[in-house]
Coordinates of C-alpha atoms in Angstrom, one line a residue:
M413 CA -113.2 243.6 -4.2
R414 CA -116.3 241.4 -4.4
V415 CA -116.2 237.6 -4.0
R416 CA -118.5 235.5 -6.1
R417 CA -119.0 231.8 -4.9
L418 CA -120.4 229.2 -7.4
V419 CA -121.1 225.9 -5.7
G420 CA -121.4 222.9 -8.2
S421 CA -122.0 219.3 -7.3
L422 CA -120.3 217.6 -10.2
A423 CA -119.5 213.9 -10.3
A424 CA -117.9 214.0 -13.7
G425 CA -117.1 217.0 -15.9
A426 CA -115.5 220.4 -15.9
L427 CA -116.3 223.9 -14.8
A428 CA -115.7 226.9 -16.9
V429 CA -116.3 230.5 -16.0
G430 CA -116.5 233.6 -18.3
L431 CA -116.3 237.0 -16.6
V432 CA -117.2 240.2 -18.4
G433 CA -116.7 243.7 -17.1
L434 CA -119.2 246.5 -17.5
G435 CA -118.4 250.3 -18.0
S436 CA -120.0 253.5 -19.3
P437 CA -121.9 253.4 -22.6
G438 CA -119.5 253.4 -25.6
Q439 CA -116.5 253.1 -23.3
A440 CA -114.1 250.2 -23.9
V441 CA -113.6 248.2 -20.8
T442 CA -110.7 245.8 -20.3
P443 CA -111.5 243.5 -17.4
T444 CA -108.8 242.4 -15.0
A445 CA -108.4 238.7 -14.5
P446 CA -110.0 237.5 -11.3
D447 CA -108.5 235.1 -8.8
L448 CA -110.0 231.6 -9.1
T449 CA -110.0 228.8 -6.5
V450 CA -111.8 225.5 -6.8
T451 CA -112.1 223.0 -4.0
V452 CA -113.9 219.7 -3.2
T453 CA -116.3 220.4 -0.4
G454 CA -118.4 217.2 -0.8
A455 CA -117.5 213.5 -0.7
N456 CA -114.0 212.4 -1.7
P457 CA -113.7 209.8 -3.0
I458 CA -117.0 209.3 -4.8
I459 CA -118.4 206.0 -5.7
A460 CA -119.1 205.2 -9.3
G461 CA -122.8 204.3 -9.7
G462 CA -123.6 205.6 -6.2
A463 CA -126.7 207.5 -5.3
T464 CA -125.0 210.7 -4.7
G465 CA -122.0 212.4 -6.2
T466 CA -119.9 215.2 -4.7
E467 CA -119.9 219.0 -4.5
F468 CA -117.4 221.5 -5.7
T469 CA -117.1 225.1 -4.6
M470 CA -115.5 227.7 -6.8
V471 CA -114.6 231.2 -5.5
V472 CA -114.2 234.0 -7.9
T473 CA -112.5 237.2 -6.6
N474 CA -113.6 240.0 -8.9
P475 CA -111.2 243.0 -9.0
N476 CA -113.5 245.0 -11.2
N477 CA -115.8 247.5 -9.7
F478 CA -118.8 246.6 -11.9
A479 CA -121.2 243.7 -12.3
V480 CA -119.9 240.6 -14.1
P481 CA -122.0 237.9 -15.7
V482 CA -120.6 234.4 -15.1
A483 CA -120.9 231.2 -17.1
V484 CA -120.4 227.7 -15.7
A485 CA -120.1 224.7 -18.0
G486 CA -119.8 221.0 -17.0
V487 CA -119.0 218.0 -19.2
P488 CA -118.1 214.4 -18.1
A489 CA -114.5 213.3 -18.2
T490 CA -113.5 210.6 -20.7
G491 CA -114.9 207.2 -19.8
L492 CA -117.5 208.6 -17.3
T493 CA -121.2 209.2 -17.5
L494 CA -123.3 211.5 -15.5
T495 CA -126.2 209.2 -14.7
K496 CA -128.2 212.0 -13.1
V497 CA -128.0 215.8 -13.5
S498 CA -130.2 218.0 -11.4
V499 CA -130.0 221.8 -11.5
K500 CA -130.8 223.7 -8.3
E501 CA -131.2 227.5 -8.5
L502 CA -130.4 229.2 -5.3
T503 CA -131.4 232.7 -6.6
P504 CA -133.9 233.8 -9.2
T505 CA -131.1 235.6 -11.0
T506 CA -129.5 232.3 -12.0
D507 CA -130.6 230.8 -15.3
C508 CA -129.4 227.2 -16.0
K509 CA -129.9 225.2 -19.1
L510 CA -129.2 221.5 -19.9
S511 CA -127.8 220.7 -23.3
P512 CA -130.4 219.3 -25.7
S513 CA -127.7 217.3 -27.5
D514 CA -125.8 216.0 -24.5
P515 CA -127.8 215.5 -21.3
N516 CA -124.5 215.2 -19.4
Q517 CA -123.5 218.8 -20.2
F518 CA -124.9 221.9 -18.5
V519 CA -124.4 225.7 -18.6
C520 CA -125.5 228.2 -16.0
M521 CA -125.4 232.0 -16.5
T522 CA -125.9 234.6 -13.8
D523 CA -126.9 238.2 -14.4
G524 CA -124.5 241.1 -13.9
D525 CA -125.3 242.2 -10.4
K526 CA -122.4 243.4 -8.3
T527 CA -123.3 241.1 -5.3
P528 CA -124.3 237.8 -6.8
Q529 CA -125.5 234.9 -4.5
P530 CA -123.7 231.5 -4.4
Q531 CA -125.0 229.3 -7.1
S532 CA -125.4 225.5 -7.0
P533 CA -126.1 224.3 -10.5
V534 CA -125.5 220.5 -10.0
P535 CA -126.1 219.3 -6.4
N536 CA -126.5 215.6 -7.2
T537 CA -124.4 214.0 -10.0
P538 CA -123.7 210.3 -9.6
I539 CA -121.2 208.5 -11.9
S540 CA -121.4 205.3 -13.8
G541 CA -119.2 203.6 -16.4
L542 CA -115.9 203.6 -14.6
P543 CA -114.3 200.2 -14.9
A544 CA -112.2 200.2 -11.8
K545 CA -110.8 203.3 -10.1
G546 CA -109.2 206.6 -11.1
S547 CA -109.6 210.3 -10.5
L548 CA -111.8 213.1 -11.8
T549 CA -110.3 216.5 -12.5
V550 CA -112.5 219.5 -12.3
V551 CA -111.3 222.7 -14.0
A552 CA -112.5 226.2 -13.4
E553 CA -111.8 228.6 -16.3
Y554 CA -112.1 232.3 -16.7
L555 CA -112.2 233.3 -20.4
A556 CA -113.2 236.9 -21.2
E557 CA -112.7 239.3 -24.1
P558 CA -112.7 243.1 -23.6
W559 CA -116.2 244.4 -24.1
V560 CA -117.8 247.8 -24.9
R561 CA -121.3 248.9 -24.1
T562 CA -124.0 248.8 -26.8
S563 CA -127.8 249.5 -26.8
T564 CA -128.6 245.9 -27.6
K565 CA -130.7 244.3 -24.8
S566 CA -130.0 240.7 -25.8
F567 CA -127.1 238.6 -24.6
C568 CA -125.9 235.4 -26.1
S569 CA -123.1 233.1 -25.2
V570 CA -121.7 230.0 -26.8
A571 CA -120.2 227.5 -24.3
T572 CA -117.3 225.9 -26.0
I573 CA -115.2 225.6 -22.8
L574 CA -112.9 222.6 -22.3
G575 CA -113.7 221.1 -25.7
A576 CA -117.4 220.6 -24.9
T577 CA -120.0 220.4 -27.6
P578 CA -120.9 224.1 -28.5
M579 CA -124.2 225.0 -26.9
S580 CA -125.8 228.4 -27.5
Y581 CA -127.2 230.2 -24.5
C582 CA -129.4 233.3 -25.0
G583 CA -131.9 235.3 -23.1
L584 CA -130.0 236.5 -20.1
T585 CA -131.4 239.7 -18.7
L586 CA -128.8 242.2 -17.3
D587 CA -129.5 244.8 -14.7
A588 CA -128.2 247.7 -16.9
P589 CA -130.2 249.4 -19.7
Q590 CA -127.3 249.0 -22.0
E591 CA -125.6 245.8 -22.9
L592 CA -122.1 244.7 -23.9
A593 CA -120.4 243.9 -27.1
P594 CA -116.9 242.4 -27.8
Q595 CA -114.2 245.0 -28.2
P596 CA -112.5 244.5 -31.5
G597 CA -108.7 243.9 -31.5
A598 CA -108.4 243.4 -27.8
S599 CA -106.6 240.3 -26.4
P600 CA -108.8 237.9 -24.3
I601 CA -107.9 237.3 -20.7
Y602 CA -107.6 233.6 -19.5
T603 CA -107.3 232.1 -16.1
E604 CA -107.6 228.5 -15.1
K605 CA -107.6 226.6 -11.8
S606 CA -108.3 222.9 -11.2
T607 CA -108.7 220.2 -8.5
S608 CA -109.2 216.5 -8.4
V609 CA -111.5 214.1 -6.7
D610 CA -110.9 210.3 -6.5
V611 CA -113.5 208.1 -8.1
K612 CA -113.8 204.6 -6.6
A613 CA -115.7 201.7 -8.0
L614 CA -117.4 199.2 -5.6
A615 CA -119.4 196.3 -6.9
D616 CA -121.1 193.9 -4.4
L617 CA -121.2 190.6 -6.2
Q618 CA -123.7 188.1 -4.8
L619 CA -123.3 184.4 -5.7
T620 CA -126.0 181.8 -4.9
S621 CA -126.2 178.1 -5.6
T622 CA -128.7 175.4 -6.4
G623 CA -127.7 171.9 -5.4
A624 CA -128.4 168.6 -7.1
A625 CA -131.0 166.0 -6.2
Q626 CA -129.9 162.8 -4.4
T627 CA -127.6 161.0 -6.8
D628 CA -126.6 157.3 -7.1
P629 CA -122.8 156.8 -7.0
G630 CA -121.3 156.8 -10.4
R631 CA -124.1 158.9 -12.0
Q632 CA -124.0 162.4 -13.3
A633 CA -125.2 165.4 -11.2
T634 CA -125.8 169.0 -12.1
V635 CA -125.5 172.0 -9.9
S636 CA -125.8 175.7 -10.8
F637 CA -124.6 179.1 -9.6
Q638 CA -126.4 182.4 -10.0
L639 CA -124.5 185.7 -10.1
K640 CA -126.0 189.1 -9.3
D641 CA -124.7 192.6 -9.0
L642 CA -125.9 194.5 -6.0
G643 CA -124.0 197.6 -7.1
P644 CA -123.5 200.4 -6.8
S645 CA -120.7 200.3 -9.5
A646 CA -120.4 198.1 -12.5
A647 CA -118.0 195.1 -12.4
W648 CA -115.7 194.3 -15.2
H649 CA -113.6 191.3 -16.2
F650 CA -115.2 189.0 -13.6
K651 CA -115.1 185.3 -13.2
V652 CA -116.4 182.4 -11.1
S653 CA -113.8 179.9 -9.9
F654 CA -114.2 176.6 -8.1
T655 CA -112.2 173.5 -7.3
L656 CA -113.9 170.1 -7.6
P657 CA -113.4 167.9 -4.5
D658 CA -111.6 164.6 -5.0
G659 CA -113.8 162.0 -6.5
L660 CA -115.8 164.3 -8.8
T661 CA -115.0 164.4 -12.5
L662 CA -116.0 167.4 -14.6
E663 CA -118.4 166.6 -17.5
S664 CA -119.3 170.1 -18.6
A665 CA -119.5 173.6 -17.3
G666 CA -121.0 176.9 -18.6
S667 CA -123.6 177.9 -21.1
G668 CA -124.5 181.0 -23.1
W669 CA -121.8 183.6 -22.5
W670 CA -120.1 181.5 -19.7
V671 CA -116.8 180.1 -21.0
C672 CA -115.2 177.6 -18.6
T673 CA -111.6 176.2 -18.6
P674 CA -110.6 173.3 -16.4
T675 CA -107.1 172.8 -15.1
G676 CA -107.1 169.5 -13.2
Q677 CA -109.7 169.9 -10.5
K678 CA -109.7 173.7 -10.8
V679 CA -112.2 175.3 -13.1
E680 CA -112.3 179.0 -14.1
C681 CA -115.5 180.4 -15.8
L682 CA -115.4 183.8 -17.5
W683 CA -118.4 185.9 -18.6
S684 CA -117.4 186.5 -22.3
P685 CA -120.0 188.4 -24.3
P686 CA -119.3 188.4 -28.1
P687 CA -117.9 191.6 -29.7
T688 CA -121.4 192.2 -31.2
A689 CA -123.1 192.1 -27.8
P690 CA -124.6 195.4 -26.4
A691 CA -122.1 197.5 -24.5
S692 CA -124.0 197.0 -21.3
Q693 CA -123.3 193.3 -21.4
A694 CA -119.6 193.9 -21.2
A695 CA -120.1 195.1 -17.6
L696 CA -121.8 193.3 -14.9
T697 CA -125.6 193.2 -15.4
P698 CA -127.9 192.9 -12.4
T699 CA -128.6 189.2 -13.0
F700 CA -126.6 186.8 -15.2
D701 CA -127.5 183.5 -16.9
A702 CA -127.2 180.6 -14.5
L703 CA -123.8 178.8 -14.6
P704 CA -124.5 175.1 -14.8
V705 CA -121.8 172.6 -13.7
T706 CA -122.2 168.8 -14.5
V707 CA -120.0 166.3 -12.9
K708 CA -119.7 162.5 -12.6
T709 CA -119.9 161.2 -9.1
P710 CA -117.6 158.5 -7.7
N711 CA -118.5 154.9 -7.2
P712 CA -118.3 154.1 -4.4
A713 CA -119.4 157.3 -2.8
L714 CA -117.2 157.8 0.3
Q715 CA -119.2 160.6 2.0
A716 CA -122.7 161.8 2.5
D717 CA -122.4 164.7 0.0
Y718 CA -119.9 166.4 -2.2
G719 CA -119.8 170.2 -2.1
I720 CA -118.6 172.5 -4.9
T721 CA -117.6 175.9 -3.5
A722 CA -117.4 178.7 -6.0
V723 CA -116.0 182.2 -5.6
A724 CA -117.0 185.2 -7.8
T725 CA -114.5 188.0 -8.4
S726 CA -114.0 190.9 -10.8
D727 CA -111.5 193.7 -11.4
T728 CA -113.8 195.9 -9.3
E729 CA -113.4 196.0 -5.5
D730 CA -116.1 194.1 -3.7
P731 CA -117.0 195.7 -0.3
T732 CA -118.7 192.6 1.0
P733 CA -116.8 189.6 -0.5
A734 CA -118.4 187.1 1.9
D735 CA -121.6 186.9 -0.2
A736 CA -119.6 186.2 -3.3
T737 CA -118.9 182.6 -2.2
A738 CA -121.5 179.8 -2.5
T739 CA -121.5 176.1 -2.1
A740 CA -123.6 173.7 -4.1
A741 CA -124.1 170.2 -2.6
I742 CA -124.5 166.9 -4.3
P743 CA -126.2 164.5 -1.8
M744 CA -125.3 160.8 -2.4
T745 CA -127.6 157.8 -2.2
P746 CA -126.4 155.7 0.8
V747 CA -125.9 151.9 0.7
D748 CA -127.5 149.7 3.4
L749 CA -125.8 146.5 4.6
A750 CA -127.1 144.2 7.2
V751 CA -125.6 141.3 9.1
S752 CA -127.1 138.4 11.2
K753 CA -125.6 135.5 13.1
S754 CA -126.7 131.9 14.1
A755 CA -125.1 129.1 16.0
G756 CA -126.0 125.6 17.4
S757 CA -126.5 125.4 21.2
P758 CA -125.6 123.9 23.6
V759 CA -121.9 123.0 23.0
L760 CA -119.8 120.8 25.2
V761 CA -116.5 122.1 26.5
D762 CA -113.7 121.2 24.1
D763 CA -116.2 120.7 21.3
E764 CA -116.4 122.9 18.3
A765 CA -119.0 125.7 17.8
T766 CA -120.1 126.7 14.3
W767 CA -121.1 130.3 13.8
T768 CA -122.9 131.3 10.6
L769 CA -122.5 135.0 9.7
Q770 CA -125.0 136.2 7.0
V771 CA -124.2 139.5 5.2
S772 CA -126.9 141.1 3.0
N773 CA -127.4 144.2 0.9
V774 CA -130.9 145.5 1.9
G775 CA -130.4 148.9 0.2
T776 CA -131.5 150.3 -3.1
I777 CA -128.1 150.5 -4.8
E778 CA -125.1 148.1 -5.2
D779 CA -122.3 148.6 -2.7
A780 CA -119.1 149.0 -4.7
G781 CA -117.1 149.8 -1.6
K782 CA -114.7 147.6 0.4
V783 CA -116.9 145.4 2.7
T784 CA -115.3 144.0 5.9
V785 CA -116.8 141.7 8.4
T786 CA -115.3 141.5 11.9
D787 CA -116.3 138.6 14.1
T788 CA -115.2 138.8 17.8
L789 CA -115.0 135.3 19.3
P790 CA -115.9 134.9 23.0
A791 CA -113.3 134.3 25.7
G792 CA -112.2 130.7 25.7
A793 CA -113.0 130.2 22.0
V794 CA -110.1 129.1 19.9
F795 CA -110.3 129.9 16.2
K796 CA -110.3 126.9 13.9
S797 CA -111.5 128.1 10.5
A798 CA -113.5 130.6 8.5
T799 CA -114.8 129.8 5.0
A800 CA -116.9 131.8 2.5
Q801 CA -116.9 132.1 -1.2
G802 CA -115.6 135.5 -2.3
W803 CA -114.2 136.4 1.1
N804 CA -110.7 136.4 2.4
C805 CA -110.6 135.6 6.1
A806 CA -107.9 135.7 8.8
A807 CA -107.8 135.6 12.6
Q808 CA -105.7 137.4 15.1
G809 CA -106.4 136.5 18.7
Q810 CA -110.2 136.6 19.2
K811 CA -110.9 138.7 16.1
V812 CA -111.7 137.1 12.8
T813 CA -111.6 139.6 9.9
C814 CA -113.1 138.8 6.5
E815 CA -112.8 141.1 3.5
H816 CA -115.0 140.9 0.4
T817 CA -112.8 140.1 -2.6
H818 CA -115.1 140.2 -5.6
A819 CA -116.5 143.4 -7.2
G820 CA -119.6 144.8 -5.7
L821 CA -122.3 143.5 -3.4
P822 CA -125.5 143.7 -5.6
V823 CA -128.9 144.7 -4.3
G824 CA -130.6 141.8 -2.5
A825 CA -127.3 139.8 -2.3
V826 CA -127.0 137.4 0.7
E827 CA -123.7 135.8 1.5
D828 CA -122.7 133.4 4.3
I829 CA -119.4 133.2 6.3
V830 CA -118.9 130.1 8.5
V831 CA -116.6 130.4 11.4
V832 CA -115.6 127.4 13.5
S833 CA -114.1 127.7 17.0
R834 CA -113.2 125.2 19.8
M835 CA -115.0 126.1 23.0
T836 CA -112.7 125.6 26.1
Q837 CA -114.7 127.3 28.8
R838 CA -118.1 126.4 30.2
G839 CA -120.9 129.0 30.5
S840 CA -122.7 131.4 28.1
A841 CA -120.4 132.4 25.2
L842 CA -121.3 135.6 23.4
N843 CA -120.1 136.2 19.9
K844 CA -120.4 139.6 18.3
V845 CA -120.1 140.5 14.5
V846 CA -120.0 143.8 12.7
V847 CA -120.1 144.6 9.0
A848 CA -118.6 147.8 7.6
T849 CA -118.1 149.4 4.2
T850 CA -116.0 152.2 2.8
S851 CA -119.2 153.4 1.0
Y852 CA -121.4 156.1 2.6
E853 CA -124.0 154.3 4.7
K854 CA -126.6 156.3 6.6
N855 CA -128.4 153.4 8.4
T856 CA -125.9 151.5 10.6
A857 CA -128.5 150.1 13.1
N858 CA -128.5 146.8 11.3
N859 CA -124.7 146.5 10.9
S860 CA -124.1 144.4 14.0
A861 CA -125.4 141.2 15.5
E862 CA -124.6 138.9 18.4
K863 CA -125.3 135.3 19.4
S864 CA -124.8 133.3 22.6
V865 CA -124.3 129.6 22.9
S866 CA -124.3 127.6 26.1
V867 CA -121.1 125.7 26.7
R868 CA -121.6 122.8 29.1
R869 CA -119.2 120.3 30.9
V870 CA -119.0 116.7 29.8
E871 CA -120.9 114.1 31.8
Q872 CA -118.5 111.5 33.3
T873 CA -119.3 107.8 32.9
A874 CA -118.1 104.7 34.7
A875 CA -119.0 101.0 35.1
S876 CA -122.3 100.5 36.8
L877 CA -122.3 99.2 40.3
P878 CA -122.6 95.4 40.4
S879 CA -125.6 93.4 41.5
S880 CA -123.8 92.4 44.7
P881 CA -121.4 94.4 46.8
R882 CA -119.1 91.5 47.2
R883 CA -116.9 92.8 44.4
I884 CA -117.1 96.5 43.4
L885 CA -114.6 98.0 41.0
S886 CA -113.2 101.4 42.2
G887 CA -110.7 102.7 39.7
K888 CA -111.4 105.7 37.4
T889 CA -114.2 107.1 35.4
D890 CA -114.1 106.6 31.6
E891 CA -112.8 110.2 31.4
G892 CA -109.9 109.3 33.7
Q893 CA -111.0 110.8 37.0
K894 CA -110.3 108.8 40.2
L895 CA -113.4 107.1 41.6
T896 CA -114.0 107.2 45.4
T897 CA -116.2 104.4 46.8
R898 CA -117.9 104.8 50.1
V899 CA -119.9 102.0 51.9
R900 CA -122.5 102.4 54.6
C901 CA -124.2 99.5 56.4
T902 CA -127.3 99.6 58.6
P903 CA -129.5 96.8 60.0
V904 CA -132.7 96.1 58.1
K905 CA -134.6 95.9 61.5
S906 CA -133.7 96.3 65.1
A907 CA -131.7 93.4 66.5
V908 CA -133.0 91.1 69.3
A909 CA -131.2 91.4 72.5
G910 CA -127.9 89.5 72.3
E911 CA -127.8 89.4 68.5
V912 CA -125.0 91.2 66.6
S913 CA -124.7 91.9 62.8
Y914 CA -122.1 94.0 61.0
C915 CA -120.3 94.6 57.6
K916 CA -116.7 94.1 56.8
V917 CA -115.2 96.2 53.9
R918 CA -111.9 95.3 52.3
R919 CA -110.1 97.5 49.6
A920 CA -107.3 96.1 47.5
D921 CA -106.1 96.5 43.9
G922 CA -108.9 98.9 43.0
V923 CA -111.6 96.5 44.2
V924 CA -113.9 97.0 47.1
R925 CA -115.3 93.9 48.8
V926 CA -118.2 94.0 51.3
R927 CA -119.2 91.0 53.6
V928 CA -122.0 90.8 56.2
F929 CA -121.6 88.9 59.4
G930 CA -124.1 88.2 62.2
S931 CA -127.7 87.0 62.4
Q932 CA -129.5 89.9 60.8
K933 CA -129.8 91.2 57.2
M934 CA -128.0 94.4 56.5
K935 CA -128.8 97.3 54.2
V936 CA -125.5 98.2 52.3
T937 CA -125.4 101.5 50.5
V938 CA -122.5 102.0 48.0
V939 CA -121.7 105.6 46.7
Q940 CA -119.1 106.2 44.0
T941 CA -118.0 109.8 43.2
A942 CA -115.4 111.5 41.0
K943 CA -114.3 115.1 41.0
G944 CA -115.2 117.4 38.1
N945 CA -113.2 120.3 36.5
D946 CA -113.7 123.0 33.8
R947 CA -114.3 120.3 31.3
L948 CA -115.9 117.5 33.3
K949 CA -118.9 117.4 35.5
P950 CA -118.6 115.7 38.9
F951 CA -119.5 112.0 38.8
L952 CA -121.9 110.3 41.2
Q953 CA -123.6 106.9 41.3
R954 CA -125.4 105.2 44.2
K955 CA -126.8 101.7 44.9
T956 CA -128.4 100.0 48.0
Y957 CA -128.2 96.3 48.6
I958 CA -130.0 94.0 51.2
V959 CA -127.3 91.5 52.1
K960 CA -127.7 88.3 54.2
P961 CA -125.0 87.3 56.7

């Protein structure tokens, strides 16, 4: 027995083999059916649209002791296309021909030598056109009629194996001087073997995005998504889906063959070519029309930007799904508020301090958000009132909170809030104020201000010391603090030997009386004091008298 190997790299199609026995001239020869095996020796599975296909090896075991010509035919399976067919002849005795009517069909014939070499008629046969996944069945067939020798030197074969388009093949040169002819009336011999290889489709979808320009709150913004196919297979029944973030309202989506359907905040866009479109448009093309999405932005804008994240999918497996997701951003125009503070200074303890808070919109757009001013009173300040037109103010402890009640703070608007507090502690009193908004605000450096006032104690007053120390009132200051009166007497000049002068001080019923006795004038100094406290300064008054005895 001789073994004939035919190696075919076939990504889509079928193999068919015709074996013909040779005998003596004029002698009828009935070939014996050979044993056939066909196996996948290349890649399994193969990728639709890939650069390479797979390889099949068929082994023919010839029980006939004579040379046998062999025909191999390949055609694509239903729904598949051989995107590349290359024929490689391993021996000069192999003659291969591509069909002029169907470039996906091929036939190879070998001569009738008894020891043929392995043949590789189709080493590289990629596949395209497969929607998703499936299998490819390769069939090896032996179909031969009994033959007799003739003197004709031409050999013709018609490949009609497996329902392929008939393709004539002539011109094979045999190694015998005599040729073969069909033997009339004899039954043909038929043998078939098959194997299958999985075909897998992989389509790498790539989605990119183009964001919108900076958008004022409440205005429309348009973003777009661009879909590409990085292959290798074609994608079918694909869509781009996205969910609008809270605050965005869909105005429109899709153009051309993009058809978008919203369901609440969710939007699904399908690539829907019309029935009259070219067949290639039904599958994924390398680059699609841009998918525009127009939305209305919220007013106020509550964040710096709003991102729309879209995902592209299809019925075809995506080997790298990460690049099928893209986010298009809509940056929002920020508001810009400012606050300042003023107050009169100094302020006496227990008097009222008036703080003027000034809120202004120094930005380029109206602030439609909720504006709140928080004024933190200093320690020792007791809230009395807060007034402003269009503001609702309330105090809790040292915090005074005012909320804007009317709609919007227009560009250039300046509004005052007047806060009054009673100051109960002396010293420097620092008041801090902050303005905040629910709108997106990028610049917050001007959102706070502070102002200090000096809080002083009250000057105490009392009746002035009299022109004579003979009767000095020593009761209380006008503010109610007890007066302390001290008296000091010293001679105006040194006394002569034997002379004595002195002062006599009497205190009764809040009156201090000073009398001078002796021969010399006396200098009488009267000092009145009263203690101070947190509210009152200490009191002091002094007067010097020259009193005669």
